[in-house]
Amino acid sequence: MRFVLHLLVMIAVALGIGFGLSYYALTDGRLFGAARAGVWTAWPDIGTTMPNPYTRSHIARADVLQLGRSEGLQFTATTDSAGQPLDLACNYRLDGHTPMATFWTLVATDPEGVNLARKGGDIAIRSSNLARTNDGAILIHVGRHLAPQNWLELTGTGGPFSLVLTLYDTTAFSGLTSAVEAMPTITREACS
Amino acid sequence: MIRTLLWLLGGLLLGGAIHIIVILTLPSLAEETVWTRIAALDARDRVVVLPDVEPGEPNPFGLDPTLVYGVCQVDLSEGPAYMSGTMPDAFWSVALFNEQGIVTYSTTNRDGIGTTLDLGIFNAAQTRLLAQQQLDIEEGLLVVEAETDDLFVLLRLAPPHAAMRQRFKDELAAVTCSSGPSS
């Protein structure tokens, strides 16, 4: 009886660790192939010719046309800088600087990758069409409620969403360190 | 007590083994991949411009809505592939994907190639032949060696403004792409 109990516990632990760790590695992936910069996550190995096994599995799971290493790098944020999940019911403000790049784009998508911008409005924010502050920093408002200056207008009633920042021809992660010094912060504003 | 701990340790080790097997086999288990969906586009030896991303609509390839994309599938088993065209004067890039959906080569227009796209894709045997024959390679031709025969090329163009999208798409559709003996 004791043997069976031990065996069951061992199998439960093995399955939990085996599949749980795999799921974590391919979704959050922080200790595996993914790199974090503030609230932003990227897979720096994704566009290389020999990605590591975790990145390879992530590529198979994401199943999208990823950027080659020399083309650029994509960062995704699912929470604001306070750690709260991004919610469509709220407005958010992006402040700060981005790593050096020829240009970048910012889009908002739902968990399935569907673009949430208002039909007929701007589908994305592009770095070249941006009003900047005096020191060159960005200030972008994202959400359903009217906002001044740069505003990515979204539609929808509520629920989680992601912000995707794609840097083209960027120097991020190309140096000796894996640290990205400058990424915008995401601050929650009014909710309804 | 110690026996229970040993069983737990066994569970941990077995869990680690399961984890490694899952991570290593996952890429080969996927039935619908980028490759099968690109193959369904009928882009063999021609450039197909991918449809625009619309708000509220699914985006299966995970494309950036501000860019214009063109894809061409090539097979090097019969001969090298060749792609040529003139690109607009804005950011553009080219990436070579293999059957696993992994980028095996990529470059951008900043690599000194300006607005001229002139790309020759060779497999290992063809590259060797090219070197042995000591053929003069046309100046400006970008020679890329690929490890596998089945590939697709993805071109990304970044129109600075939405009003230029149609012109960029037209220029992308005019790019020639061929592989095999005829190229």
JSON list of C-alpha atoms in Angstrom, two decimals, chain A residues 50-123:
[
{"chain": "A", "resi": 50, "resn": "MET", "atom": "CA", "xyz": [20.81, 27.96, -34.44]},
{"chain": "A", "resi": 51, "resn": "PRO", "atom": "CA", "xyz": [18.25, 28.85, -31.77]},
{"chain": "A", "resi": 52, "resn": "ASN", "atom": "CA", "xyz": [18.54, 27.06, -28.43]},
{"chain": "A", "resi": 53, "resn": "PRO", "atom": "CA", "xyz": [16.02, 24.22, -27.81]},
{"chain": "A", "resi": 54, "resn": "TYR", "atom": "CA", "xyz": [13.72, 26.43, -25.72]},
{"chain": "A", "resi": 55, "resn": "THR", "atom": "CA", "xyz": [13.58, 29.12, -28.39]},
{"chain": "A", "resi": 56, "resn": "ARG", "atom": "CA", "xyz": [13.08, 26.41, -31.02]},
{"chain": "A", "resi": 57, "resn": "SER", "atom": "CA", "xyz": [10.05, 25.11, -29.11]},
{"chain": "A", "resi": 58, "resn": "HIS", "atom": "CA", "xyz": [8.79, 28.65, -28.63]},
{"chain": "A", "resi": 59, "resn": "ILE", "atom": "CA", "xyz": [9.04, 29.22, -32.41]},
{"chain": "A", "resi": 60, "resn": "ALA", "atom": "CA", "xyz": [7.04, 26.04, -33.05]},
{"chain": "A", "resi": 61, "resn": "ARG", "atom": "CA", "xyz": [4.45, 27.03, -30.46]},
{"chain": "A", "resi": 62, "resn": "ALA", "atom": "CA", "xyz": [4.10, 30.67, -31.57]},
{"chain": "A", "resi": 63, "resn": "ASP", "atom": "CA", "xyz": [4.02, 29.56, -35.22]},
{"chain": "A", "resi": 64, "resn": "VAL", "atom": "CA", "xyz": [4.50, 33.04, -36.71]},
{"chain": "A", "resi": 65, "resn": "LEU", "atom": "CA", "xyz": [6.92, 34.68, -39.14]},
{"chain": "A", "resi": 66, "resn": "GLN", "atom": "CA", "xyz": [9.52, 35.92, -36.68]},
{"chain": "A", "resi": 67, "resn": "LEU", "atom": "CA", "xyz": [12.16, 38.53, -37.41]},
{"chain": "A", "resi": 68, "resn": "GLY", "atom": "CA", "xyz": [15.68, 37.51, -38.37]},
{"chain": "A", "resi": 69, "resn": "ARG", "atom": "CA", "xyz": [18.39, 38.67, -36.01]},
{"chain": "A", "resi": 70, "resn": "SER", "atom": "CA", "xyz": [19.61, 41.40, -38.33]},
{"chain": "A", "resi": 71, "resn": "GLU", "atom": "CA", "xyz": [16.05, 42.56, -39.10]},
{"chain": "A", "resi": 72, "resn": "GLY", "atom": "CA", "xyz": [14.96, 43.40, -35.58]},
{"chain": "A", "resi": 73, "resn": "LEU", "atom": "CA", "xyz": [13.53, 42.23, -32.32]},
{"chain": "A", "resi": 74, "resn": "GLN", "atom": "CA", "xyz": [10.04, 42.07, -30.87]},
{"chain": "A", "resi": 75, "resn": "PHE", "atom": "CA", "xyz": [9.17, 42.90, -27.26]},
{"chain": "A", "resi": 76, "resn": "THR", "atom": "CA", "xyz": [5.84, 42.05, -25.63]},
{"chain": "A", "resi": 77, "resn": "ALA", "atom": "CA", "xyz": [4.32, 43.42, -22.43]},
{"chain": "A", "resi": 78, "resn": "THR", "atom": "CA", "xyz": [1.30, 41.88, -20.73]},
{"chain": "A", "resi": 79, "resn": "THR", "atom": "CA", "xyz": [1.45, 43.82, -17.47]},
{"chain": "A", "resi": 80, "resn": "ASP", "atom": "CA", "xyz": [1.94, 47.44, -16.50]},
{"chain": "A", "resi": 81, "resn": "SER", "atom": "CA", "xyz": [4.99, 48.58, -14.53]},
{"chain": "A", "resi": 82, "resn": "ALA", "atom": "CA", "xyz": [3.15, 47.94, -11.25]},
{"chain": "A", "resi": 83, "resn": "GLY", "atom": "CA", "xyz": [2.69, 44.29, -12.22]},
{"chain": "A", "resi": 84, "resn": "GLN", "atom": "CA", "xyz": [-1.06, 44.48, -12.95]},
{"chain": "A", "resi": 85, "resn": "PRO", "atom": "CA", "xyz": [-2.22, 42.71, -16.14]},
{"chain": "A", "resi": 86, "resn": "LEU", "atom": "CA", "xyz": [-3.04, 45.13, -18.97]},
{"chain": "A", "resi": 87, "resn": "ASP", "atom": "CA", "xyz": [-6.82, 45.55, -19.11]},
{"chain": "A", "resi": 88, "resn": "LEU", "atom": "CA", "xyz": [-8.81, 46.95, -22.02]},
{"chain": "A", "resi": 89, "resn": "ALA", "atom": "CA", "xyz": [-11.04, 48.82, -19.56]},
{"chain": "A", "resi": 90, "resn": "CYS", "atom": "CA", "xyz": [-8.11, 51.08, -18.64]},
{"chain": "A", "resi": 91, "resn": "ASN", "atom": "CA", "xyz": [-5.97, 53.68, -20.33]},
{"chain": "A", "resi": 92, "resn": "TYR", "atom": "CA", "xyz": [-2.19, 53.36, -20.15]},
{"chain": "A", "resi": 93, "resn": "ARG", "atom": "CA", "xyz": [0.68, 55.75, -20.60]},
{"chain": "A", "resi": 94, "resn": "LEU", "atom": "CA", "xyz": [4.04, 54.73, -22.06]},
{"chain": "A", "resi": 95, "resn": "ASP", "atom": "CA", "xyz": [6.97, 56.90, -20.97]},
{"chain": "A", "resi": 96, "resn": "GLY", "atom": "CA", "xyz": [10.67, 56.74, -21.62]},
{"chain": "A", "resi": 97, "resn": "HIS", "atom": "CA", "xyz": [13.16, 55.78, -24.27]},
{"chain": "A", "resi": 98, "resn": "THR", "atom": "CA", "xyz": [13.57, 52.83, -26.58]},
{"chain": "A", "resi": 99, "resn": "PRO", "atom": "CA", "xyz": [16.81, 51.06, -27.58]},
{"chain": "A", "resi": 100, "resn": "MET", "atom": "CA", "xyz": [18.53, 52.31, -30.71]},
{"chain": "A", "resi": 101, "resn": "ALA", "atom": "CA", "xyz": [16.69, 51.21, -33.85]},
{"chain": "A", "resi": 102, "resn": "THR", "atom": "CA", "xyz": [16.03, 52.46, -37.39]},
{"chain": "A", "resi": 103, "resn": "PHE", "atom": "CA", "xyz": [12.35, 52.62, -36.48]},
{"chain": "A", "resi": 104, "resn": "TRP", "atom": "CA", "xyz": [9.85, 50.83, -34.29]},
{"chain": "A", "resi": 105, "resn": "THR", "atom": "CA", "xyz": [6.14, 50.13, -34.19]},
{"chain": "A", "resi": 106, "resn": "LEU", "atom": "CA", "xyz": [3.71, 49.63, -31.31]},
{"chain": "A", "resi": 107, "resn": "VAL", "atom": "CA", "xyz": [0.51, 47.60, -31.58]},
{"chain": "A", "resi": 108, "resn": "ALA", "atom": "CA", "xyz": [-2.05, 46.30, -29.10]},
{"chain": "A", "resi": 109, "resn": "THR", "atom": "CA", "xyz": [-3.34, 42.75, -29.52]},
{"chain": "A", "resi": 110, "resn": "ASP", "atom": "CA", "xyz": [-5.60, 40.39, -27.64]},
{"chain": "A", "resi": 111, "resn": "PRO", "atom": "CA", "xyz": [-4.17, 37.04, -26.41]},
{"chain": "A", "resi": 112, "resn": "GLU", "atom": "CA", "xyz": [-4.92, 35.48, -29.83]},
{"chain": "A", "resi": 113, "resn": "GLY", "atom": "CA", "xyz": [-2.92, 38.14, -31.67]},
{"chain": "A", "resi": 114, "resn": "VAL", "atom": "CA", "xyz": [-5.95, 40.03, -33.04]},
{"chain": "A", "resi": 115, "resn": "ASN", "atom": "CA", "xyz": [-5.23, 43.76, -33.43]},
{"chain": "A", "resi": 116, "resn": "LEU", "atom": "CA", "xyz": [-7.41, 45.84, -31.09]},
{"chain": "A", "resi": 117, "resn": "ALA", "atom": "CA", "xyz": [-7.10, 49.26, -32.76]},
{"chain": "A", "resi": 118, "resn": "ARG", "atom": "CA", "xyz": [-10.28, 51.09, -33.77]},
{"chain": "A", "resi": 119, "resn": "LYS", "atom": "CA", "xyz": [-11.35, 50.33, -37.34]},
{"chain": "A", "resi": 120, "resn": "GLY", "atom": "CA", "xyz": [-10.55, 53.34, -39.48]},
{"chain": "A", "resi": 121, "resn": "GLY", "atom": "CA", "xyz": [-8.09, 54.72, -36.94]},
{"chain": "A", "resi": 122, "resn": "ASP", "atom": "CA", "xyz": [-4.35, 54.19, -36.67]},
{"chain": "A", "resi": 123, "resn": "ILE", "atom": "CA", "xyz": [-3.68, 50.45, -36.53]}
]
